[in-house]
XYZ file of C-alpha atoms in Angstrom:
644
model
C 4.667 -57.207 -75.028
C 6.260 -54.412 -77.012
C 9.620 -52.734 -76.513
C 7.700 -49.467 -76.246
C 5.958 -50.820 -73.172
C 9.267 -51.673 -71.545
C 10.590 -48.218 -72.400
C 7.499 -46.669 -70.815
C 8.130 -48.743 -67.701
C 11.710 -47.425 -67.545
C 10.332 -43.884 -67.844
C 7.898 -44.563 -65.004
C 10.707 -45.807 -62.790
C 12.664 -42.593 -63.350
C 9.578 -40.507 -62.598
C 8.955 -42.580 -59.476
C 12.513 -42.181 -58.210
C 12.392 -38.467 -58.978
C 9.259 -38.002 -56.861
C 10.621 -40.329 -54.153
C 7.542 -42.548 -54.416
C 9.183 -45.955 -54.376
C 5.949 -47.767 -53.574
C 3.358 -46.703 -56.118
C -0.341 -46.578 -55.281
C -2.943 -48.033 -57.629
C -4.109 -44.605 -58.672
C -0.549 -43.422 -59.328
C 0.224 -46.554 -61.378
C -2.958 -46.262 -63.419
C -2.301 -42.607 -64.208
C 1.120 -43.293 -65.700
C 0.462 -46.744 -67.208
C -2.959 -46.216 -68.735
C -1.497 -46.345 -72.242
C 0.446 -49.586 -71.803
C -0.953 -52.845 -73.154
C -0.516 -55.351 -70.324
C -3.037 -57.780 -71.775
C -0.481 -60.395 -72.796
C 2.214 -59.807 -70.217
C 5.396 -61.826 -70.705
C 7.931 -62.955 -68.117
C 10.439 -60.259 -69.095
C 7.985 -57.454 -68.414
C 6.763 -59.103 -65.206
C 10.352 -59.379 -63.949
C 10.991 -55.731 -64.861
C 7.820 -54.620 -63.082
C 8.786 -56.528 -59.914
C 12.338 -55.139 -59.934
C 10.904 -51.626 -60.188
C 8.760 -52.159 -57.103
C 5.323 -53.008 -58.523
C 3.352 -55.232 -56.162
C 1.270 -58.185 -57.351
C -1.816 -56.182 -56.437
C -0.778 -53.235 -58.611
C 0.024 -55.491 -61.536
C -3.335 -57.228 -61.096
C -5.078 -53.846 -61.123
C -3.331 -52.856 -64.364
C -3.892 -56.181 -66.134
C -7.511 -56.588 -65.089
C -6.876 -59.838 -63.229
C -6.600 -60.898 -59.569
C -3.700 -60.685 -57.162
C -3.912 -64.462 -56.675
C -3.553 -65.030 -60.430
C -0.493 -62.781 -60.649
C 1.079 -64.494 -57.644
C 0.424 -67.954 -59.106
C 1.927 -66.989 -62.485
C 4.963 -65.394 -60.848
C 5.626 -68.414 -58.627
C 5.098 -70.809 -61.579
C 7.834 -68.918 -63.401
C 10.094 -69.095 -60.336
C 10.037 -65.335 -59.912
C 10.427 -64.827 -56.159
C 12.425 -62.263 -54.210
C 15.796 -62.889 -52.643
C 16.596 -61.541 -49.209
C 19.660 -59.458 -48.456
C 21.296 -58.658 -45.145
C 21.160 -55.032 -44.025
C 24.790 -53.932 -43.626
C 24.643 -52.501 -40.114
C 28.438 -51.999 -40.070
C 28.614 -49.881 -43.262
C 31.124 -52.362 -44.788
C 33.733 -51.561 -42.115
C 33.253 -54.989 -40.536
C 31.305 -58.047 -41.545
C 27.693 -57.618 -40.395
C 25.974 -60.449 -38.542
C 22.827 -58.641 -37.427
C 19.865 -60.648 -38.785
C 18.064 -57.758 -40.516
C 16.708 -58.621 -43.949
C 15.022 -56.878 -46.874
C 13.686 -58.316 -50.117
C 14.798 -57.507 -53.637
C 14.096 -58.752 -57.155
C 17.539 -57.682 -58.383
C 19.862 -60.495 -59.384
C 22.025 -61.797 -56.553
C 22.373 -64.497 -53.967
C 20.012 -64.883 -51.053
C 21.980 -63.920 -47.947
C 19.576 -65.370 -45.407
C 20.315 -68.566 -43.489
C 17.571 -70.975 -42.483
C 17.363 -73.140 -39.370
C 15.321 -76.205 -38.476
C 13.889 -74.711 -35.275
C 10.133 -74.209 -34.851
C 9.408 -70.650 -35.891
C 6.611 -68.223 -35.178
C 6.159 -65.075 -37.210
C 4.928 -61.913 -35.455
C 3.300 -59.275 -37.624
C 4.066 -55.767 -36.398
C 1.989 -52.636 -36.813
C 3.946 -51.041 -39.645
C 4.739 -47.330 -39.605
C 3.790 -45.585 -36.384
C 1.218 -42.862 -36.879
C -1.734 -41.505 -34.975
C -4.150 -44.416 -34.699
C -1.440 -47.101 -34.910
C 0.538 -46.349 -31.793
C 3.537 -47.689 -29.964
C 1.245 -49.697 -27.664
C 1.010 -52.372 -30.370
C 4.785 -52.430 -30.755
C 5.001 -53.060 -27.003
C 2.778 -56.127 -27.433
C 4.869 -57.440 -30.338
C 8.095 -57.079 -28.341
C 6.742 -58.921 -25.300
C 5.332 -61.651 -27.552
C 8.781 -62.161 -29.073
C 10.430 -62.368 -25.650
C 7.815 -64.855 -24.420
C 8.086 -67.140 -27.439
C 11.891 -67.175 -27.239
C 11.550 -68.242 -23.595
C 9.474 -71.199 -24.828
C 12.093 -72.248 -27.378
C 10.658 -70.821 -30.596
C 12.682 -68.942 -33.193
C 10.933 -65.597 -33.567
C 10.494 -63.871 -36.915
C 9.443 -60.211 -36.704
C 7.943 -58.503 -39.747
C 7.810 -54.721 -39.457
C 8.714 -51.763 -41.642
C 9.512 -49.059 -39.091
C 13.124 -48.872 -37.852
C 12.108 -46.441 -35.065
C 10.451 -49.138 -32.955
C 11.681 -51.491 -30.253
C 10.388 -54.489 -32.225
C 13.038 -53.699 -34.848
C 15.921 -53.610 -32.346
C 18.661 -56.183 -32.958
C 18.076 -58.017 -29.678
C 14.270 -58.297 -29.800
C 13.724 -61.167 -32.255
C 15.880 -63.853 -33.838
C 15.254 -62.406 -37.294
C 13.769 -59.150 -38.500
C 12.346 -58.511 -41.957
C 12.004 -54.850 -42.926
C 9.016 -55.460 -45.181
C 5.588 -53.837 -45.676
C 2.619 -55.437 -43.949
C 0.985 -56.712 -47.142
C -0.334 -60.130 -48.103
C 2.343 -60.588 -50.754
C 5.323 -59.670 -48.598
C 4.197 -61.627 -45.550
C 3.613 -64.752 -47.655
C 7.128 -64.520 -49.120
C 8.670 -64.573 -45.645
C 6.334 -67.200 -44.185
C 6.971 -69.629 -47.045
C 10.714 -68.970 -47.071
C 11.096 -69.544 -43.317
C 8.609 -72.441 -43.218
C 7.030 -71.003 -40.072
C 4.957 -73.062 -37.655
C 2.480 -70.194 -37.356
C 1.911 -66.456 -37.505
C 0.504 -64.002 -34.938
C -1.717 -61.235 -36.310
C -3.203 -60.273 -32.931
C -0.532 -57.894 -31.626
C 0.019 -55.332 -34.383
C -3.370 -53.619 -34.278
C -5.809 -53.382 -37.165
C -3.167 -53.488 -39.937
C -2.130 -57.166 -39.602
C -5.596 -58.176 -38.425
C -6.978 -57.135 -41.814
C -4.558 -59.627 -43.430
C -5.594 -62.620 -41.325
C -8.246 -64.135 -43.617
C -6.122 -63.672 -46.757
C -3.093 -65.218 -45.106
C -5.113 -68.176 -43.859
C -6.557 -68.707 -47.337
C -2.991 -68.994 -48.636
C -1.962 -71.657 -46.148
C -0.698 -69.571 -43.224
C -1.419 -71.029 -39.783
C -2.847 -68.040 -37.894
C -2.370 -68.990 -34.244
C -4.636 -67.572 -31.579
C -8.268 -66.645 -32.153
C -9.311 -67.910 -35.590
C -9.706 -65.375 -38.429
C -13.303 -66.570 -38.837
C -14.140 -65.584 -35.260
C -12.254 -62.328 -35.673
C -14.516 -61.689 -38.668
C -17.588 -62.210 -36.460
C -16.422 -59.337 -34.276
C -15.466 -57.110 -37.251
C -18.541 -57.699 -39.428
C -21.435 -55.672 -38.013
C -24.192 -58.089 -39.087
C -22.407 -61.140 -37.696
C -21.560 -59.197 -34.535
C -25.176 -58.123 -34.001
C -26.351 -61.699 -34.510
C -23.878 -62.903 -31.869
C -25.052 -60.320 -29.321
C -28.690 -61.190 -30.008
C -27.901 -64.866 -29.433
C -26.193 -64.029 -26.125
C -28.962 -61.576 -25.133
C -26.437 -58.743 -24.736
C -27.675 -55.198 -25.509
C -26.010 -52.927 -28.032
C -26.984 -49.411 -29.123
C -29.550 -49.474 -31.964
C -27.618 -49.481 -35.245
C -27.552 -50.195 -38.939
C -25.186 -50.440 -41.915
C -25.400 -48.205 -44.970
C -23.849 -48.494 -48.406
C -24.964 -45.079 -49.674
C -26.194 -41.671 -48.535
C -29.914 -42.424 -48.850
C -29.617 -45.587 -46.799
C -27.546 -43.825 -44.107
C -30.098 -41.006 -43.703
C -32.967 -43.484 -43.470
C -31.180 -45.400 -40.717
C -30.298 -42.200 -38.811
C -33.897 -40.972 -38.957
C -35.087 -44.331 -37.637
C -32.553 -44.312 -34.790
C -32.859 -40.614 -33.999
C -30.000 -38.111 -33.856
C -27.255 -37.891 -32.725
C -25.667 -40.929 -34.376
C -22.086 -42.144 -34.515
C -20.937 -42.931 -38.052
C -17.758 -44.704 -39.088
C -16.359 -46.791 -41.923
C -15.895 -50.495 -41.285
C -12.411 -51.907 -40.621
C -10.892 -48.543 -39.641
C -7.651 -47.723 -37.854
C -7.550 -45.443 -34.834
C -11.134 -44.271 -35.290
C -10.289 -42.544 -38.564
C -13.286 -40.820 -40.157
C -15.487 -41.568 -37.136
C -17.868 -38.729 -36.375
C -20.885 -37.870 -34.244
C -23.513 -36.232 -36.467
C -26.602 -34.341 -35.414
C -28.623 -33.771 -38.614
C -29.444 -35.036 -42.106
C -27.284 -32.281 -43.583
C -24.214 -33.242 -41.549
C -24.732 -36.909 -42.442
C -25.036 -36.073 -46.164
C -21.760 -34.144 -46.000
C -20.108 -37.065 -44.246
C -21.294 -39.669 -46.753
C -20.304 -37.525 -49.738
C -16.892 -36.336 -48.667
C -15.556 -38.308 -45.682
C -15.950 -41.919 -46.785
C -16.386 -44.116 -49.821
C -19.181 -46.528 -48.980
C -19.744 -49.808 -50.804
C -21.317 -53.210 -50.115
C -17.797 -54.467 -49.256
C -17.058 -51.471 -47.008
C -20.364 -50.318 -45.499
C -20.646 -47.355 -43.153
C -21.717 -48.232 -39.617
C -24.446 -46.046 -38.099
C -24.956 -46.333 -34.328
C -27.304 -44.470 -32.020
C -24.997 -42.244 -29.943
C -25.637 -42.613 -26.212
C -25.252 -39.109 -24.818
C -24.059 -38.711 -21.211
C -23.151 -42.399 -21.008
C -20.038 -43.687 -19.216
C -17.636 -45.648 -21.390
C -15.676 -48.625 -20.058
C -12.766 -50.512 -21.647
C -12.096 -54.128 -20.671
C -9.004 -56.167 -21.543
C -9.218 -59.888 -20.975
C -7.190 -62.978 -21.799
C -8.621 -66.437 -22.555
C -7.644 -69.911 -23.713
C -11.147 -71.307 -24.384
C -10.479 -71.777 -28.114
C -7.996 -74.529 -27.286
C -10.840 -76.767 -26.064
C -13.527 -78.490 -28.089
C -16.096 -77.588 -25.460
C -16.299 -73.755 -25.139
C -17.488 -74.221 -21.543
C -13.969 -75.385 -20.717
C -10.940 -73.164 -20.531
C -10.172 -70.057 -18.500
C -11.050 -66.386 -18.959
C -9.389 -63.688 -16.861
C -10.277 -60.003 -16.962
C -6.955 -58.180 -16.904
C -8.409 -54.759 -16.260
C -11.571 -52.618 -16.341
C -10.960 -48.970 -17.170
C -13.670 -46.347 -16.694
C -13.388 -43.315 -18.959
C -13.362 -39.892 -17.315
C -14.572 -38.155 -20.491
C -18.045 -38.695 -21.879
C -18.718 -41.655 -24.178
C -17.676 -40.928 -27.735
C -14.042 -39.980 -27.088
C -11.664 -42.491 -28.691
C -10.213 -44.896 -26.124
C -6.707 -43.890 -27.217
C -7.464 -40.271 -26.208
C -9.664 -40.695 -23.144
C -8.411 -40.339 -19.593
C -9.279 -43.553 -17.725
C -9.419 -44.849 -14.172
C -8.686 -48.418 -13.129
C -10.508 -49.952 -11.324
C -13.844 -48.226 -12.104
C -14.625 -45.456 -9.619
C -18.345 -44.663 -10.138
C -19.838 -47.954 -11.347
C -21.990 -50.038 -9.035
C -21.062 -53.580 -8.083
C -24.035 -54.798 -10.132
C -22.809 -53.033 -13.295
C -19.274 -54.386 -12.794
C -20.666 -57.924 -12.453
C -22.717 -57.484 -15.645
C -19.650 -56.250 -17.548
C -17.658 -59.249 -16.343
C -20.456 -61.686 -17.306
C -20.822 -60.172 -20.795
C -17.057 -60.294 -21.320
C -16.885 -63.983 -20.377
C -19.878 -64.847 -22.565
C -18.404 -63.165 -25.661
C -14.939 -64.671 -25.116
C -16.513 -68.148 -25.011
C -18.702 -67.503 -28.057
C -15.723 -66.210 -30.081
C -13.506 -69.039 -28.765
C -10.816 -66.538 -27.918
C -7.205 -67.674 -27.670
C -5.134 -64.769 -26.408
C -6.311 -61.203 -25.861
C -9.703 -59.552 -26.323
C -10.747 -55.940 -25.777
C -14.369 -54.875 -25.248
C -15.745 -51.334 -25.166
C -18.949 -50.770 -23.194
C -21.260 -47.811 -22.628
C -23.125 -47.654 -19.317
C -26.285 -45.577 -19.110
C -28.085 -45.884 -15.804
C -27.961 -49.580 -14.931
C -27.961 -50.731 -18.566
C -24.685 -51.966 -20.052
C -24.351 -51.722 -23.856
C -21.610 -53.343 -25.901
C -20.094 -50.894 -28.379
C -17.300 -52.927 -29.907
C -15.304 -56.142 -29.468
C -11.745 -56.612 -30.719
C -10.310 -60.154 -30.398
C -6.756 -58.773 -30.395
C -4.350 -56.697 -28.353
C -5.647 -53.207 -27.636
C -3.842 -49.946 -26.978
C -4.656 -50.247 -23.258
C -2.779 -53.550 -22.795
C 0.561 -51.914 -21.796
C -1.197 -49.665 -19.266
C -3.158 -52.544 -17.722
C -0.037 -54.747 -17.647
C 1.965 -52.121 -15.764
C -0.948 -51.414 -13.421
C -1.416 -55.048 -12.351
C 2.178 -56.281 -12.628
C 1.457 -59.077 -15.132
C 2.619 -58.831 -18.754
C -0.611 -59.700 -20.580
C 1.035 -59.744 -24.020
C 3.628 -62.282 -22.838
C 0.967 -64.492 -21.279
C -1.207 -64.220 -24.405
C 1.680 -65.189 -26.715
C 2.349 -68.332 -24.695
C -1.368 -69.171 -24.726
C -1.463 -68.730 -28.505
C 1.532 -71.052 -28.822
C -0.345 -73.807 -26.980
C -0.108 -73.319 -23.206
C -3.156 -72.822 -21.013
C -3.703 -70.143 -18.397
C -3.660 -72.902 -15.758
C -0.204 -73.951 -17.029
C 0.953 -70.343 -16.676
C -0.591 -69.846 -13.218
C -2.702 -66.864 -14.304
C -6.281 -67.748 -13.399
C -7.420 -65.007 -10.977
C -8.561 -61.500 -11.814
C -6.331 -58.829 -10.279
C -8.196 -55.998 -8.532
C -5.686 -53.333 -7.391
C -6.065 -51.807 -3.942
C -4.895 -48.490 -5.409
C -5.934 -46.280 -8.329
C -4.262 -46.189 -11.736
C -5.147 -43.206 -13.957
C -4.249 -43.083 -17.657
C -3.921 -39.666 -19.292
C -3.166 -39.001 -22.946
C -0.545 -36.672 -24.377
C -1.453 -34.585 -27.422
C 0.574 -32.713 -30.058
C -1.732 -29.672 -30.155
C 1.039 -27.175 -29.384
C 2.725 -28.226 -32.657
C -0.308 -27.398 -34.810
C -1.240 -23.745 -34.609
C -4.978 -23.072 -34.762
C -5.929 -26.726 -34.282
C -8.909 -27.119 -31.926
C -8.206 -29.447 -29.009
C -11.677 -30.957 -28.622
C -11.624 -34.736 -28.427
C -13.771 -36.910 -30.686
C -14.180 -40.530 -31.814
C -11.113 -40.054 -34.056
C -7.842 -40.648 -32.228
C -5.443 -37.695 -31.937
C -3.082 -38.491 -29.061
C 0.584 -39.352 -29.522
C 1.372 -40.838 -26.114
C 0.071 -41.655 -22.663
C 1.151 -41.462 -19.018
C 0.137 -43.100 -15.743
C -0.585 -41.855 -12.230
C -0.718 -44.337 -9.320
C -1.853 -43.666 -5.767
C -4.137 -45.052 -3.047
C -6.032 -41.722 -3.298
C -7.928 -41.253 -6.580
C -7.523 -37.464 -6.560
C -3.758 -37.689 -6.152
C -3.510 -40.413 -8.804
C -5.320 -38.085 -11.215
C -3.102 -35.140 -10.228
C -0.001 -37.265 -10.833
C -1.252 -38.162 -14.305
C -1.644 -34.464 -15.122
C 1.887 -33.746 -13.889
C 3.237 -36.559 -16.065
C 1.335 -35.225 -19.087
C 3.107 -31.890 -18.671
C 0.271 -29.716 -17.345
C 0.254 -29.945 -13.524
C -2.887 -28.764 -11.778
C -2.660 -25.300 -10.180
C -2.934 -24.943 -6.407
C -4.329 -21.383 -6.504
C -5.230 -18.532 -8.830
C -8.061 -17.837 -11.225
C -10.307 -20.262 -13.109
C -11.943 -19.131 -16.352
C -15.293 -20.889 -16.898
C -17.358 -20.768 -20.088
C -19.740 -23.600 -20.912
C -22.404 -24.412 -23.463
C -26.113 -24.100 -22.729
C -26.319 -27.880 -22.364
C -23.950 -27.766 -19.360
C -25.219 -24.660 -17.574
C -27.365 -26.654 -15.153
C -24.294 -28.500 -13.855
C -21.688 -25.740 -14.049
C -22.513 -24.086 -10.706
C -21.788 -27.294 -8.803
C -18.380 -27.619 -10.500
C -17.562 -23.935 -10.043
C -18.370 -24.196 -6.317
C -15.763 -26.952 -5.967
C -13.083 -24.543 -7.162
C -14.430 -21.626 -5.126
C -14.294 -23.794 -1.994
C -10.648 -24.530 -2.820
C -9.872 -20.819 -2.791
C -9.868 -20.120 -6.522
C -11.255 -16.910 -8.011
C -13.879 -17.422 -10.728
C -13.891 -15.539 -14.052
C -16.566 -15.947 -16.695
C -18.307 -14.356 -19.664
C -21.798 -12.907 -19.220
C -23.928 -16.010 -19.847
C -22.078 -18.374 -17.541
C -21.413 -15.556 -15.045
C -25.165 -15.007 -14.619
C -25.682 -18.699 -13.791
C -22.855 -18.660 -11.238
C -24.099 -15.443 -9.620
C -27.603 -16.906 -9.267
C -26.017 -19.815 -7.424
C -24.509 -17.392 -4.909
C -20.922 -17.563 -6.183
C -18.616 -14.576 -6.505
C -17.589 -14.286 -10.136
C -15.632 -11.692 -12.110
C -17.256 -10.971 -15.470
C -14.944 -10.631 -18.473
C -15.662 -9.442 -22.031
C -16.411 -11.907 -24.783
C -13.872 -11.638 -27.597
C -16.389 -9.719 -29.716
C -17.237 -7.278 -26.898
C -13.843 -5.723 -26.410
C -10.863 -5.962 -24.076
C -9.620 -7.220 -21.723
C -10.996 -10.635 -22.635
C -10.079 -14.232 -21.855
C -7.278 -14.332 -24.437
C -5.668 -11.211 -22.965
C -5.809 -12.727 -19.491
C -4.331 -16.008 -20.724
C -1.454 -14.250 -22.466
C -0.794 -12.212 -19.313
C -0.724 -15.451 -17.245
C -3.631 -14.195 -15.133
C -5.644 -17.409 -15.624
C -4.366 -20.660 -14.102
C -7.088 -23.065 -15.305
C -9.669 -23.040 -18.126
C -12.990 -24.902 -18.137
C -14.546 -24.613 -21.590
C -17.121 -27.017 -23.019
C -18.102 -26.872 -26.706
C -21.399 -25.377 -27.864
C -22.122 -28.058 -30.434
C -20.854 -29.966 -33.419
C -19.440 -26.795 -34.994
C -17.676 -24.794 -32.262
C -17.737 -21.015 -32.385
C -14.488 -19.368 -33.434
C -14.212 -17.612 -30.043
C -14.112 -20.983 -28.274
C -11.438 -22.321 -30.584
C -9.262 -19.222 -30.020
C -9.580 -19.518 -26.233
C -8.743 -23.234 -26.245
C -5.753 -22.875 -28.584
C -4.421 -19.901 -26.594
C -4.615 -22.007 -23.422
C -2.493 -24.667 -25.143
C 0.143 -22.163 -26.307
C 0.398 -20.554 -22.863
C 0.668 -23.925 -21.106
C -2.543 -23.370 -19.152
C -4.360 -26.553 -18.053
C -7.737 -26.789 -19.812
C -10.737 -29.029 -19.238
C -13.247 -29.444 -22.079
C -15.680 -31.622 -20.115
C -17.291 -31.075 -16.713
C -16.305 -34.605 -15.687
C -12.679 -33.669 -16.350
C -13.136 -30.442 -14.350
C -14.562 -32.416 -11.403
C -11.581 -34.765 -11.528
C -9.235 -31.767 -11.535
C -10.975 -30.287 -8.466
C -10.743 -33.653 -6.705
C -7.026 -33.806 -7.505
C -6.342 -30.269 -6.247
C -8.309 -30.958 -3.076
C -6.292 -34.136 -2.392
C -2.974 -32.396 -3.031
C -3.888 -29.495 -0.729
C -4.900 -31.926 1.998
C -1.980 -34.352 2.033
C 0.445 -33.656 -0.807
C 1.821 -36.648 -2.656
C 4.563 -39.249 -2.418
C 6.570 -41.044 -5.085
C 7.008 -44.796 -5.334
C 8.123 -47.140 -8.079
C 5.350 -49.084 -9.745
C 6.801 -52.307 -8.300
C 6.289 -50.988 -4.768
C 2.542 -50.861 -5.403
C 2.248 -54.512 -6.434
C 2.284 -56.082 -2.930
C -0.946 -54.187 -2.215
C -2.921 -56.224 -4.774
C -6.232 -57.629 -3.679
C -8.788 -59.732 -5.533
C -12.388 -58.551 -5.874
C -14.628 -59.600 -3.004
C -17.281 -60.533 -5.531
């Protein structure tokens, strides 16, 4: 390798530091290194590249080889990182906090190693929409549980703003990226007994097969069975074997294939890339043109990363189920225990991401038959996948038919909510199961069916993004969640709205404007509010429907017709609640302006009729009996198991 190449590498480092991009993407590396001859890389250049922050994967990309080959050559040459202690005392005192980071600069390794049995927990990495704090909660409780059982816990996470990176959570913390290379360094250095990839969400789960291939003992559900749930063809084959329905679907690797599948299934269809985080790039499409736009600009499809095309079940009820199982510990899958931790029925229509949807636990509209079917399907899939630890299943219920939408053999974002609702820490129990205990050993063998209602509501950042429409979709947008508990469902829902920052009004005016698709149902919802003493305001189309139903309604101008209009009334605080459902895939600008104005004025807004019904139920309950406040622990003695 030439001196010119090394000089170019120095120049790249300066450019990288200047732009504050310390971890360079493949595209960024290729752009600046396209003129360098890496064909016969020597040890000096490899060492320089590692000290400047190039990953094995980036070097492999630039040299036209594989990451495994680069790793093997680097390890053969003895080129491995050393680990330094983060100086949490700023040199004023000697630091003992076991926080470590890796470096390829010369210097001694400051880490100390013990002979205790160790388990590594892979965190979720940087928190962002789609990779929420719920996964950090699971990692923290896993660490606590494993320490109780005598293991030394090794946490790998790269976000200092999480509880998993607190000094008293784990025995050791490595501030390292969640990549195959970095995780392997730590695992091999610490000589871990095993690693948990189940609690950090999709990010560590995507590493499971690669880690296992490099000798890491992935404890819990095997990566091969995780792959069955992630790979659409394997997943469909499993459901067919178990005789469990799923919405008609297909996988596409290009635009032509996607359109052919959609035309066979019939619009609307739900499209999404495989192996996504937080529902990113998921979309409901209604035409060939919309699908073409999606395939051209939203995703990069390939045989390795096909796009999933599912028939979208309109007006279906979505249900989330979290369960815990130990069946994978037994040779016979018929042995072992499976416990459903919680069933959560979505209030919004199917198609809203589970991280955004308001949910009720236990289900409030499903029949006993449907609940039994959901439980049976959950048990059957847990046995087939030989689950050890947690599993989340998403169902859609249409009529009496239960469809499986998705299965995730890992912790889900609803685990903290379910754990608090039932009084059992599912992540702690799952960690102990993954480390070798059975559910019988832990005394957790019966499904908990609360005798009260627990309502989850999401918190959104819409007031921080001017002009951003608030409609919910399959792509996650929430940044938090709250809980309402009460023996009365209406009050539980009202409490959740209070906690989310938009308490339901007890009187005033309700502005109602709905799409043509909802005009048959709107009169029934409007009557609920009229009976509660609210005044109704509407634009001409919806107003005509309400008048025909015998309701008194004040007609207001559309935005294009003049003033005063809905926005004027919102700004003047003359409207206390907004019910506004979208007209279609591309909302009209008037709708967006009304919804965003409601957000900025702090006016509660419902974008689905099911949400509006829940709001009316909550107001009715509050008017009738008010509400009381109890700690969550005070609800636990009222547990009861399901009669069936």
